[in-house]
Amino acid sequence: MSSHTFNEVALKELRDGFTGNLITPDNSTYDEARKIFNAMIDRRPSLIAQCACVEDVVRSIQVARHYGLEIAVRGGGHGVAGKALTEGGLVIDLRQMHSVSVDPIERTATVGGGATMSHLDRATEPYGLATTGGRASTTGVGGYILGGGSGWLDRKFGLACDNLLSVELVTASGAVIHASENEHSELFWALHGGGGNFGVATSFTLRLYELSSVSVMLLIWLPEAGVNVLRTYRDFMESAPDDIGGGALFLTAPDEEFVPASLVGKMAFVVLITYAGSLSEAYQVAAPMLELGHEGEFISEMSYADLQCMLDDPPGHRNYCSVEYLDAFPNEAIDRFCAHAKNMIVPSASQHILLPQGGALGRGRSDYPLPWRQAPWLIHPYGLYQDSADDQRVRQWTHDTRSALKPWESGAVYLNFIGDEGQDRVVAGLGQENYARLANVKAQYDPENVFHLNHNIKPT
């Protein structure tokens, strides 16, 4: 169908009763509206439907399907693969649907499908409540939860999807349904890791926990100290209480007061310790790390919402990243991990990351399609840079790092941490048996694979 026909016919049909904004390529706001977090992705949809309510979503799906338009669904737009955009199709943009309603008595939050972590965290903050969120305030809640949802609090409160109570979903047929343990229970299971394969999630209800503040310790070393510090950090985390979260990483040291002037703009090794409790308790628990003679430090007790935006990734950069889960992290693995930091672009916003798991994350329900949750460690080479000439270098660094740690890999994949790496990696992200079960759910709710712009599960 030509864009001329689409503009005159489909657009007119969609506008009837649509309460949000409809943006076409001739609109002055079009380029801004189609911009997503990964600047590497440049696609031009025929229409961006900025939905204001569930009825707008239903209408968008119906019209797009009637006129044969490919559908992309946008929440936060953070997905590294850029699946929130379509070339020539219709984008269902949920960003106007970002309301958060908190019930402090029941300790639940009902969150719009277009909300970001910041919307959720700031809404729960006045009540002294929180739940596991992503590691950046600009991450979209929807895609994050549907992919499983790992964050600073997952060792304390489990994954985000572990705290999912119900989902409002618009299916490929335009039906509005509610999935929970008691309604559409098989679909509800699938929404714990299966991503956006089954419909457009317009609302989530989440379990909350009491958490008035967190303690944060960001400790900085020279990069050559990385091997020895990381060995201590590994031993520290293997016996750490569930209240401890955080990670270790190589990065370009920022121009901040707590960073020694001699390190600014150069590679540094950093350990971030988060503690779900008071600073006095954190000092006691983190003593083994504080005794290692770091070069600089930022130590503070703050609200969880403030922690969430403390390390936000800068927008407008090219993104390329991957992940590998490790069943063990012996000294040789530490040596290899640190050696590959030298191939990261410095200075840039890139990060060479190691994250611990365990705690409530590892003890969570093993029947969800999240085969990576039992691994004790993950490596996450994360390229954030600006020059397209560096694309191949970043790809090579990412996959060389994965290859170097292959002897200890579990084979599982967190799909929220990768771009397009092939169907085998999608299956690895869900588990072989789980994938077959998910394909049956897909066949029931989206038999024609309308929602295929994702880490796709093909219907049985």
GROMACS .gro file of C-alpha atoms in nm:
model
  460
    1MET     CA    1   0.000   0.000   0.000
    2SER     CA    2   0.137   0.342  -0.092
    3SER     CA    3   0.196   0.608   0.169
    4HIS     CA    4  -0.048   0.828  -0.027
    5THR     CA    5  -0.327   0.577   0.032
    6PHE     CA    6  -0.220   0.533   0.391
    7ASN     CA    7  -0.225   0.905   0.462
    8GLU     CA    8  -0.564   0.967   0.311
    9VAL     CA    9  -0.750   0.657   0.417
   10ALA     CA   10  -0.590   0.487   0.714
   11LEU     CA   11  -0.497   0.809   0.889
   12LYS     CA   12  -0.850   0.944   0.853
   13GLU     CA   13  -0.991   0.620   0.991
   14LEU     CA   14  -0.752   0.617   1.287
   15ARG     CA   15  -0.818   0.981   1.374
   16ASP     CA   16  -1.185   0.908   1.435
   17GLY     CA   17  -1.208   0.896   1.815
   18PHE     CA   18  -0.831   0.890   1.874
   19THR     CA   19  -0.747   1.095   2.186
   20GLY     CA   20  -0.367   1.101   2.163
   21ASN     CA   21  -0.141   1.249   1.894
   22LEU     CA   22  -0.085   1.114   1.544
   23ILE     CA   23   0.247   1.213   1.393
   24THR     CA   24   0.331   1.171   1.025
   25PRO     CA   25   0.665   1.238   0.847
   26ASP     CA   26   0.551   1.588   0.745
   27ASN     CA   27   0.493   1.687   1.108
   28SER     CA   28   0.748   1.924   1.266
   29THR     CA   29   0.779   1.695   1.570
   30TYR     CA   30   0.833   1.377   1.367
   31ASP     CA   31   1.212   1.350   1.396
   32GLU     CA   32   1.204   1.408   1.770
   33ALA     CA   33   0.917   1.160   1.814
   34ARG     CA   34   1.101   0.881   1.630
   35LYS     CA   35   1.426   0.927   1.820
   36ILE     CA   36   1.512   0.636   2.051
   37PHE     CA   37   1.792   0.583   2.302
   38ASN     CA   38   2.027   0.399   2.065
   39ALA     CA   39   2.146   0.661   1.814
   40MET     CA   40   2.266   0.378   1.590
   41ILE     CA   41   1.904   0.311   1.490
   42ASP     CA   42   1.752   0.537   1.222
   43ARG     CA   43   1.414   0.418   1.094
   44ARG     CA   44   1.127   0.617   0.948
   45PRO     CA   45   0.776   0.491   1.036
   46SER     CA   46   0.480   0.605   0.830
   47LEU     CA   47   0.292   0.697   1.145
   48ILE     CA   48   0.364   0.737   1.515
   49ALA     CA   49   0.050   0.689   1.723
   50GLN     CA   50   0.112   0.853   2.061
   51CYS     CA   51  -0.163   0.679   2.253
   52ALA     CA   52  -0.329   0.845   2.551
   53CYS     CA   53  -0.549   0.553   2.661
   54VAL     CA   54  -0.614   0.184   2.610
   55GLU     CA   55  -0.879   0.258   2.345
   56ASP     CA   56  -0.613   0.439   2.139
   57VAL     CA   57  -0.397   0.127   2.151
   58VAL     CA   58  -0.687  -0.094   2.042
   59ARG     CA   59  -0.767   0.138   1.753
   60SER     CA   60  -0.404   0.156   1.641
   61ILE     CA   61  -0.374  -0.223   1.628
   62GLN     CA   62  -0.699  -0.261   1.438
   63VAL     CA   63  -0.616   0.002   1.175
   64ALA     CA   64  -0.258  -0.115   1.131
   65ARG     CA   65  -0.369  -0.472   1.078
   66HIS     CA   66  -0.647  -0.373   0.840
   67TYR     CA   67  -0.405  -0.183   0.618
   68GLY     CA   68  -0.118  -0.429   0.648
   69LEU     CA   69   0.117  -0.202   0.841
   70GLU     CA   70   0.400  -0.346   1.048
   71ILE     CA   71   0.359  -0.261   1.417
   72ALA     CA   72   0.633  -0.152   1.655
   73VAL     CA   73   0.562  -0.086   2.022
   74ARG     CA   74   0.747   0.184   2.210
   75GLY     CA   75   0.765   0.219   2.587
   76GLY     CA   76   1.089   0.376   2.707
   77GLY     CA   77   1.268   0.321   2.375
   78HIS     CA   78   1.581   0.190   2.551
   79GLY     CA   79   1.600  -0.150   2.380
   80VAL     CA   80   1.947  -0.176   2.224
   81ALA     CA   81   1.814  -0.361   1.918
   82GLY     CA   82   1.594  -0.065   1.824
   83LYS     CA   83   1.276  -0.271   1.794
   84ALA     CA   84   1.070   0.028   1.915
   85LEU     CA   85   1.084   0.159   1.556
   86THR     CA   86   0.962   0.024   1.223
   87GLU     CA   87   1.061   0.125   0.873
   88GLY     CA   88   0.741   0.242   0.703
   89GLY     CA   89   0.500   0.090   0.955
   90LEU     CA   90   0.310   0.218   1.258
   91VAL     CA   91   0.464   0.285   1.600
   92ILE     CA   92   0.237   0.245   1.901
   93ASP     CA   93   0.401   0.499   2.131
   94LEU     CA   94   0.292   0.455   2.494
   95ARG     CA   95   0.484   0.742   2.650
   96GLN     CA   96   0.173   0.947   2.729
   97MET     CA   97   0.043   0.652   2.933
   98HIS     CA   98   0.286   0.695   3.222
   99SER     CA   99   0.062   0.735   3.527
  100VAL     CA  100   0.150   0.555   3.850
  101SER     CA  101  -0.106   0.486   4.123
  102VAL     CA  102   0.026   0.372   4.462
  103ASP     CA  103  -0.176   0.186   4.724
  104PRO     CA  104   0.032   0.224   5.043
  105ILE     CA  105  -0.200  -0.003   5.241
  106GLU     CA  106  -0.179  -0.298   5.002
  107ARG     CA  107   0.176  -0.199   4.904
  108THR     CA  108   0.112  -0.211   4.533
  109ALA     CA  109   0.166   0.022   4.239
  110THR     CA  110  -0.030   0.024   3.914
  111VAL     CA  111   0.196   0.156   3.639
  112GLY     CA  112   0.111   0.274   3.289
  113GLY     CA  113   0.277   0.091   3.000
  114GLY     CA  114   0.468   0.402   2.893
  115ALA     CA  115   0.613   0.488   3.235
  116THR     CA  116   0.985   0.504   3.300
  117MET     CA  117   1.167   0.395   3.612
  118SER     CA  118   1.170   0.757   3.724
  119HIS     CA  119   0.789   0.776   3.709
  120LEU     CA  120   0.763   0.462   3.924
  121ASP     CA  121   1.038   0.545   4.173
  122ARG     CA  122   0.927   0.904   4.234
  123ALA     CA  123   0.565   0.792   4.284
  124THR     CA  124   0.653   0.532   4.549
  125GLU     CA  125   0.919   0.744   4.723
  126PRO     CA  126   0.680   0.955   4.940
  127TYR     CA  127   0.541   0.636   5.095
  128GLY     CA  128   0.880   0.487   5.182
  129LEU     CA  129   0.811   0.205   4.935
  130ALA     CA  130   1.004   0.063   4.640
  131THR     CA  131   1.043  -0.240   4.420
  132THR     CA  132   1.319  -0.375   4.199
  133GLY     CA  133   1.379  -0.135   3.910
  134GLY     CA  134   1.633  -0.100   3.632
  135ARG     CA  135   1.973   0.060   3.672
  136ALA     CA  136   1.877   0.385   3.497
  137SER     CA  137   1.584   0.617   3.560
  138THR     CA  138   1.505   0.658   3.189
  139THR     CA  139   1.448   0.286   3.126
  140GLY     CA  140   1.091   0.198   3.028
  141VAL     CA  141   0.908  -0.006   3.291
  142GLY     CA  142   0.722  -0.221   3.036
  143GLY     CA  143   1.003  -0.377   2.835
  144TYR     CA  144   1.213  -0.403   3.148
  145ILE     CA  145   0.957  -0.608   3.341
  146LEU     CA  146   0.854  -0.825   3.046
  147GLY     CA  147   1.218  -0.923   2.994
  148GLY     CA  148   1.258  -1.024   3.360
  149GLY     CA  149   1.391  -0.709   3.523
  150SER     CA  150   1.733  -0.717   3.691
  151GLY     CA  151   1.839  -0.419   3.906
  152TRP     CA  152   2.020  -0.296   4.217
  153LEU     CA  153   1.756  -0.448   4.446
  154ASP     CA  154   1.715  -0.790   4.284
  155ARG     CA  155   1.926  -0.968   4.547
  156LYS     CA  156   1.694  -0.820   4.813
  157PHE     CA  157   1.349  -0.829   4.651
  158GLY     CA  158   1.391  -1.058   4.349
  159LEU     CA  159   1.353  -0.965   3.984
  160ALA     CA  160   1.097  -0.708   3.876
  161CYS     CA  161   0.879  -0.979   3.721
  162ASP     CA  162   0.885  -1.173   4.049
  163ASN     CA  163   0.688  -0.881   4.190
  164LEU     CA  164   0.440  -0.866   3.904
  165LEU     CA  165   0.081  -0.917   4.023
  166SER     CA  166  -0.114  -0.853   3.703
  167VAL     CA  167  -0.090  -0.710   3.352
  168GLU     CA  168  -0.344  -0.537   3.132
  169LEU     CA  169  -0.272  -0.640   2.773
  170VAL     CA  170  -0.416  -0.558   2.430
  171THR     CA  171  -0.385  -0.863   2.205
  172ALA     CA  172  -0.329  -0.881   1.830
  173SER     CA  173  -0.707  -0.909   1.782
  174GLY     CA  174  -0.764  -0.587   1.974
  175ALA     CA  175  -0.905  -0.758   2.282
  176VAL     CA  176  -0.825  -0.605   2.623
  177ILE     CA  177  -0.747  -0.878   2.875
  178HIS     CA  178  -0.603  -0.906   3.226
  179ALA     CA  179  -0.340  -1.165   3.305
  180SER     CA  180  -0.258  -1.281   3.657
  181GLU     CA  181  -0.213  -1.604   3.851
  182ASN     CA  182  -0.592  -1.647   3.831
  183GLU     CA  183  -0.672  -1.507   3.483
  184HIS     CA  184  -0.497  -1.615   3.164
  185SER     CA  185  -0.243  -1.782   3.392
  186GLU     CA  186  -0.041  -1.939   3.110
  187LEU     CA  187  -0.005  -1.597   2.946
  188PHE     CA  188   0.091  -1.452   3.284
  189TRP     CA  189   0.369  -1.711   3.308
  190ALA     CA  190   0.487  -1.613   2.958
  191LEU     CA  191   0.504  -1.246   3.054
  192HIS     CA  192   0.780  -1.332   3.303
  193GLY     CA  193   1.060  -1.311   3.047
  194GLY     CA  194   0.883  -1.355   2.714
  195GLY     CA  195   0.896  -0.986   2.628
  196GLY     CA  196   0.649  -0.805   2.405
  197ASN     CA  197   0.559  -1.109   2.199
  198PHE     CA  198   0.201  -1.147   2.319
  199GLY     CA  199   0.046  -0.802   2.291
  200VAL     CA  200   0.078  -0.442   2.404
  201ALA     CA  201   0.106  -0.422   2.782
  202THR     CA  202  -0.081  -0.107   2.883
  203SER     CA  203  -0.064  -0.145   3.262
  204PHE     CA  204   0.125  -0.340   3.529
  205THR     CA  205   0.046  -0.395   3.896
  206LEU     CA  206   0.356  -0.451   4.109
  207ARG     CA  207   0.428  -0.555   4.467
  208LEU     CA  208   0.612  -0.293   4.676
  209TYR     CA  209   0.835  -0.317   4.983
  210GLU     CA  210   0.929  -0.086   5.267
  211LEU     CA  211   1.249   0.098   5.176
  212SER     CA  212   1.301   0.454   5.294
  213SER     CA  213   1.665   0.488   5.189
  214VAL     CA  214   1.966   0.305   5.051
  215SER     CA  215   2.336   0.344   5.121
  216VAL     CA  216   2.571   0.388   4.827
  217MET     CA  217   2.948   0.342   4.815
  218LEU     CA  218   3.123   0.413   4.487
  219LEU     CA  219   3.492   0.329   4.527
  220ILE     CA  220   3.752   0.416   4.261
  221TRP     CA  221   4.090   0.257   4.187
  222LEU     CA  222   4.358   0.284   3.920
  223PRO     CA  223   4.283   0.030   3.644
  224GLU     CA  224   4.590  -0.181   3.723
  225ALA     CA  225   4.441  -0.253   4.067
  226GLY     CA  226   4.142  -0.420   3.902
  227VAL     CA  227   4.261  -0.781   3.923
  228ASN     CA  228   4.341  -0.780   4.295
  229VAL     CA  229   4.038  -0.573   4.393
  230LEU     CA  230   3.809  -0.793   4.186
  231ARG     CA  231   3.935  -1.106   4.357
  232THR     CA  232   3.846  -0.954   4.694
  233TYR     CA  233   3.512  -0.835   4.556
  234ARG     CA  234   3.429  -1.185   4.430
  235ASP     CA  235   3.494  -1.335   4.772
  236PHE     CA  236   3.304  -1.050   4.939
  237MET     CA  237   2.993  -1.099   4.726
  238GLU     CA  238   2.989  -1.477   4.761
  239SER     CA  239   2.911  -1.434   5.131
  240ALA     CA  240   2.733  -1.097   5.121
  241PRO     CA  241   2.383  -1.059   5.268
  242ASP     CA  242   2.087  -1.006   5.036
  243ASP     CA  243   2.084  -0.636   5.128
  244ILE     CA  244   2.402  -0.586   4.926
  245GLY     CA  245   2.380  -0.511   4.555
  246GLY     CA  246   2.593  -0.326   4.302
  247GLY     CA  247   2.867  -0.432   4.065
  248ALA     CA  248   3.225  -0.378   3.947
  249LEU     CA  249   3.330  -0.210   3.625
  250PHE     CA  250   3.595  -0.039   3.420
  251LEU     CA  251   3.492   0.302   3.286
  252THR     CA  252   3.617   0.647   3.194
  253ALA     CA  253   3.649   0.839   3.521
  254PRO     CA  254   3.408   1.137   3.524
  255ASP     CA  255   3.496   1.494   3.614
  256GLU     CA  256   3.350   1.486   3.966
  257GLU     CA  257   3.475   1.617   4.300
  258PHE     CA  258   3.528   1.269   4.439
  259VAL     CA  259   3.746   1.162   4.143
  260PRO     CA  260   4.120   1.239   4.169
  261ALA     CA  261   4.219   1.495   3.903
  262SER     CA  262   4.485   1.258   3.768
  263LEU     CA  263   4.215   1.002   3.681
  264VAL     CA  264   3.958   1.227   3.513
  265GLY     CA  265   3.904   1.128   3.150
  266LYS     CA  266   4.112   0.812   3.191
  267MET     CA  267   4.026   0.450   3.255
  268ALA     CA  268   3.942   0.366   3.615
  269PHE     CA  269   3.820   0.060   3.801
  270VAL     CA  270   3.509   0.111   4.014
  271VAL     CA  271   3.317  -0.097   4.266
  272LEU     CA  272   2.962   0.014   4.340
  273ILE     CA  273   2.813  -0.118   4.663
  274THR     CA  274   2.446  -0.060   4.732
  275TYR     CA  275   2.297  -0.150   5.069
  276ALA     CA  276   1.926  -0.161   5.151
  277GLY     CA  277   1.972   0.000   5.491
  278SER     CA  278   2.153   0.263   5.693
  279LEU     CA  279   2.502   0.393   5.623
  280SER     CA  280   2.633   0.283   5.962
  281GLU     CA  281   2.531  -0.076   5.883
  282ALA     CA  282   2.674  -0.048   5.533
  283TYR     CA  283   3.015   0.052   5.669
  284GLN     CA  284   3.025  -0.263   5.879
  285VAL     CA  285   2.916  -0.498   5.602
  286ALA     CA  286   3.140  -0.340   5.335
  287ALA     CA  287   3.452  -0.333   5.554
  288PRO     CA  288   3.650  -0.583   5.337
  289MET     CA  289   3.618  -0.352   5.035
  290LEU     CA  290   3.683  -0.030   5.226
  291GLU     CA  291   4.016  -0.163   5.352
  292LEU     CA  292   4.173  -0.194   5.006
  293GLY     CA  293   4.308   0.161   4.974
  294HIS     CA  294   4.094   0.314   4.699
  295GLU     CA  295   4.185   0.640   4.520
  296GLY     CA  296   3.850   0.814   4.548
  297GLU     CA  297   3.505   0.761   4.692
  298PHE     CA  298   3.146   0.873   4.690
  299ILE     CA  299   2.963   0.748   5.000
  300SER     CA  300   2.612   0.858   5.089
  301GLU     CA  301   2.273   0.750   5.220
  302MET     CA  302   1.998   0.858   4.980
  303SER     CA  303   1.653   0.775   4.852
  304TYR     CA  304   1.627   0.479   4.617
  305ALA     CA  305   1.489   0.711   4.349
  306ASP     CA  306   1.803   0.925   4.371
  307LEU     CA  307   2.023   0.617   4.338
  308GLN     CA  308   1.829   0.516   4.030
  309CYS     CA  309   1.918   0.833   3.841
  310MET     CA  310   2.273   0.867   3.977
  311LEU     CA  311   2.429   0.659   3.699
  312ASP     CA  312   2.197   0.738   3.406
  313ASP     CA  313   2.347   0.663   3.067
  314PRO     CA  314   2.374   0.970   2.842
  315PRO     CA  315   2.124   0.990   2.552
  316GLY     CA  316   2.223   1.043   2.190
  317HIS     CA  317   2.503   0.783   2.187
  318ARG     CA  318   2.549   0.476   1.973
  319ASN     CA  319   2.481   0.158   2.172
  320TYR     CA  320   2.619  -0.190   2.132
  321CYS     CA  321   2.631  -0.444   2.413
  322SER     CA  322   2.602  -0.809   2.502
  323VAL     CA  323   2.602  -1.039   2.803
  324GLU     CA  324   2.734  -1.372   2.921
  325TYR     CA  325   2.639  -1.555   3.242
  326LEU     CA  326   2.908  -1.739   3.434
  327ASP     CA  327   2.873  -2.049   3.649
  328ALA     CA  328   3.203  -1.967   3.819
  329PHE     CA  329   3.445  -1.674   3.837
  330PRO     CA  330   3.791  -1.815   3.925
  331ASN     CA  331   4.113  -1.615   3.918
  332GLU     CA  332   4.179  -1.697   3.553
  333ALA     CA  333   3.837  -1.562   3.457
  334ILE     CA  334   3.909  -1.244   3.654
  335ASP     CA  335   4.242  -1.206   3.472
  336ARG     CA  336   4.072  -1.241   3.133
  337PHE     CA  337   3.789  -1.006   3.221
  338CYS     CA  338   4.032  -0.733   3.331
  339ALA     CA  339   4.261  -0.785   3.031
  340HIS     CA  340   3.977  -0.713   2.789
  341ALA     CA  341   3.905  -0.376   2.949
  342LYS     CA  342   4.196  -0.231   2.752
  343ASN     CA  343   3.996  -0.263   2.428
  344MET     CA  344   3.711  -0.044   2.556
  345ILE     CA  345   3.695   0.307   2.407
  346VAL     CA  346   3.838   0.561   2.652
  347PRO     CA  347   3.729   0.832   2.689
  348SER     CA  348   3.366   0.741   2.621
  349ALA     CA  349   3.055   0.646   2.817
  350SER     CA  350   3.132   0.276   2.758
  351GLN     CA  351   3.148   0.038   3.054
  352HIS     CA  352   3.306  -0.305   3.106
  353ILE     CA  353   3.071  -0.448   3.368
  354LEU     CA  354   3.058  -0.741   3.609
  355LEU     CA  355   2.738  -0.792   3.808
  356PRO     CA  356   2.675  -1.034   4.095
  357GLN     CA  357   2.355  -1.234   4.123
  358GLY     CA  358   2.241  -1.463   4.404
  359GLY     CA  359   2.019  -1.373   4.696
  360ALA     CA  360   1.645  -1.350   4.629
  361LEU     CA  361   1.715  -1.338   4.255
  362GLY     CA  362   1.869  -1.685   4.257
  363ARG     CA  363   1.607  -1.828   4.492
  364GLY     CA  364   1.312  -1.709   4.282
  365ARG     CA  365   1.072  -1.930   4.091
  366SER     CA  366   1.267  -2.162   3.867
  367ASP     CA  367   0.972  -2.237   3.638
  368TYR     CA  368   0.969  -1.890   3.482
  369PRO     CA  369   1.139  -1.865   3.139
  370LEU     CA  370   1.449  -1.703   3.293
  371PRO     CA  371   1.726  -1.965   3.275
  372TRP     CA  372   1.992  -1.707   3.362
  373ARG     CA  373   1.868  -1.634   3.712
  374GLN     CA  374   2.062  -1.915   3.883
  375ALA     CA  375   2.406  -1.810   3.754
  376PRO     CA  376   2.617  -1.635   4.019
  377TRP     CA  377   2.781  -1.380   3.785
  378LEU     CA  378   2.736  -1.199   3.457
  379ILE     CA  379   2.966  -0.994   3.235
  380HIS     CA  380   2.817  -0.709   3.036
  381PRO     CA  381   3.043  -0.527   2.789
  382TYR     CA  382   2.844  -0.212   2.714
  383GLY     CA  383   2.954   0.017   2.433
  384LEU     CA  384   2.826   0.376   2.452
  385TYR     CA  385   3.005   0.601   2.206
  386GLN     CA  386   2.944   0.868   1.942
  387ASP     CA  387   3.150   0.799   1.628
  388SER     CA  388   3.013   0.547   1.377
  389ALA     CA  389   3.374   0.476   1.275
  390ASP     CA  390   3.406   0.290   1.606
  391ASP     CA  391   3.119   0.049   1.535
  392GLN     CA  392   3.335  -0.247   1.434
  393ARG     CA  393   3.583  -0.191   1.714
  394VAL     CA  394   3.306  -0.196   1.975
  395ARG     CA  395   3.147  -0.508   1.826
  396GLN     CA  396   3.483  -0.684   1.827
  397TRP     CA  397   3.554  -0.587   2.189
  398THR     CA  398   3.208  -0.704   2.297
  399HIS     CA  399   3.229  -1.047   2.137
  400ASP     CA  400   3.597  -1.100   2.219
  401THR     CA  401   3.510  -1.043   2.584
  402ARG     CA  402   3.233  -1.301   2.565
  403SER     CA  403   3.465  -1.550   2.393
  404ALA     CA  404   3.737  -1.502   2.654
  405LEU     CA  405   3.497  -1.602   2.934
  406LYS     CA  406   3.347  -1.893   2.740
  407PRO     CA  407   3.502  -2.168   2.958
  408TRP     CA  408   3.282  -2.055   3.248
  409GLU     CA  409   2.967  -1.950   3.064
  410SER     CA  410   2.630  -2.097   3.159
  411GLY     CA  411   2.488  -2.056   2.809
  412ALA     CA  412   2.193  -1.847   2.929
  413VAL     CA  413   2.117  -1.495   2.803
  414TYR     CA  414   1.934  -1.194   2.948
  415LEU     CA  415   1.752  -1.069   2.639
  416ASN     CA  416   1.722  -0.716   2.776
  417PHE     CA  417   2.102  -0.689   2.754
  418ILE     CA  418   2.150  -0.785   2.388
  419GLY     CA  419   2.062  -0.662   2.040
  420ASP     CA  420   2.010  -0.886   1.736
  421GLU     CA  421   2.232  -1.187   1.798
  422GLY     CA  422   2.028  -1.452   1.617
  423GLN     CA  423   1.748  -1.690   1.703
  424ASP     CA  424   1.974  -1.930   1.892
  425ARG     CA  425   2.048  -1.659   2.146
  426VAL     CA  426   1.676  -1.586   2.182
  427VAL     CA  427   1.616  -1.952   2.264
  428ALA     CA  428   1.910  -1.945   2.506
  429GLY     CA  429   1.752  -1.644   2.675
  430LEU     CA  430   1.434  -1.838   2.747
  431GLY     CA  431   1.545  -2.200   2.769
  432GLN     CA  432   1.474  -2.470   2.510
  433GLU     CA  433   1.177  -2.627   2.690
  434ASN     CA  434   1.040  -2.289   2.788
  435TYR     CA  435   1.064  -2.169   2.429
  436ALA     CA  436   0.838  -2.450   2.309
  437ARG     CA  437   0.583  -2.364   2.578
  438LEU     CA  438   0.609  -1.993   2.495
  439ALA     CA  439   0.551  -2.070   2.127
  440ASN     CA  440   0.220  -2.232   2.223
  441VAL     CA  441   0.119  -1.921   2.418
  442LYS     CA  442   0.222  -1.709   2.122
  443ALA     CA  443   0.003  -1.918   1.893
  444GLN     CA  444  -0.296  -1.859   2.118
  445TYR     CA  445  -0.263  -1.482   2.157
  446ASP     CA  446  -0.075  -1.377   1.840
  447PRO     CA  447  -0.098  -1.661   1.587
  448GLU     CA  448   0.003  -1.438   1.293
  449ASN     CA  449   0.308  -1.297   1.473
  450VAL     CA  450   0.182  -0.940   1.449
  451PHE     CA  451   0.412  -0.847   1.737
  452HIS     CA  452   0.739  -0.965   1.585
  453LEU     CA  453   0.957  -0.658   1.642
  454ASN     CA  454   1.116  -0.799   1.958
  455HIS     CA  455   1.332  -1.095   2.054
  456ASN     CA  456   1.081  -1.297   1.864
  457ILE     CA  457   0.905  -1.615   1.966
  458LYS     CA  458   0.754  -1.774   1.659
  459PRO     CA  459   0.402  -1.917   1.709
  460THR     CA  460   0.372  -2.295   1.704
   0.00000   0.00000   0.00000
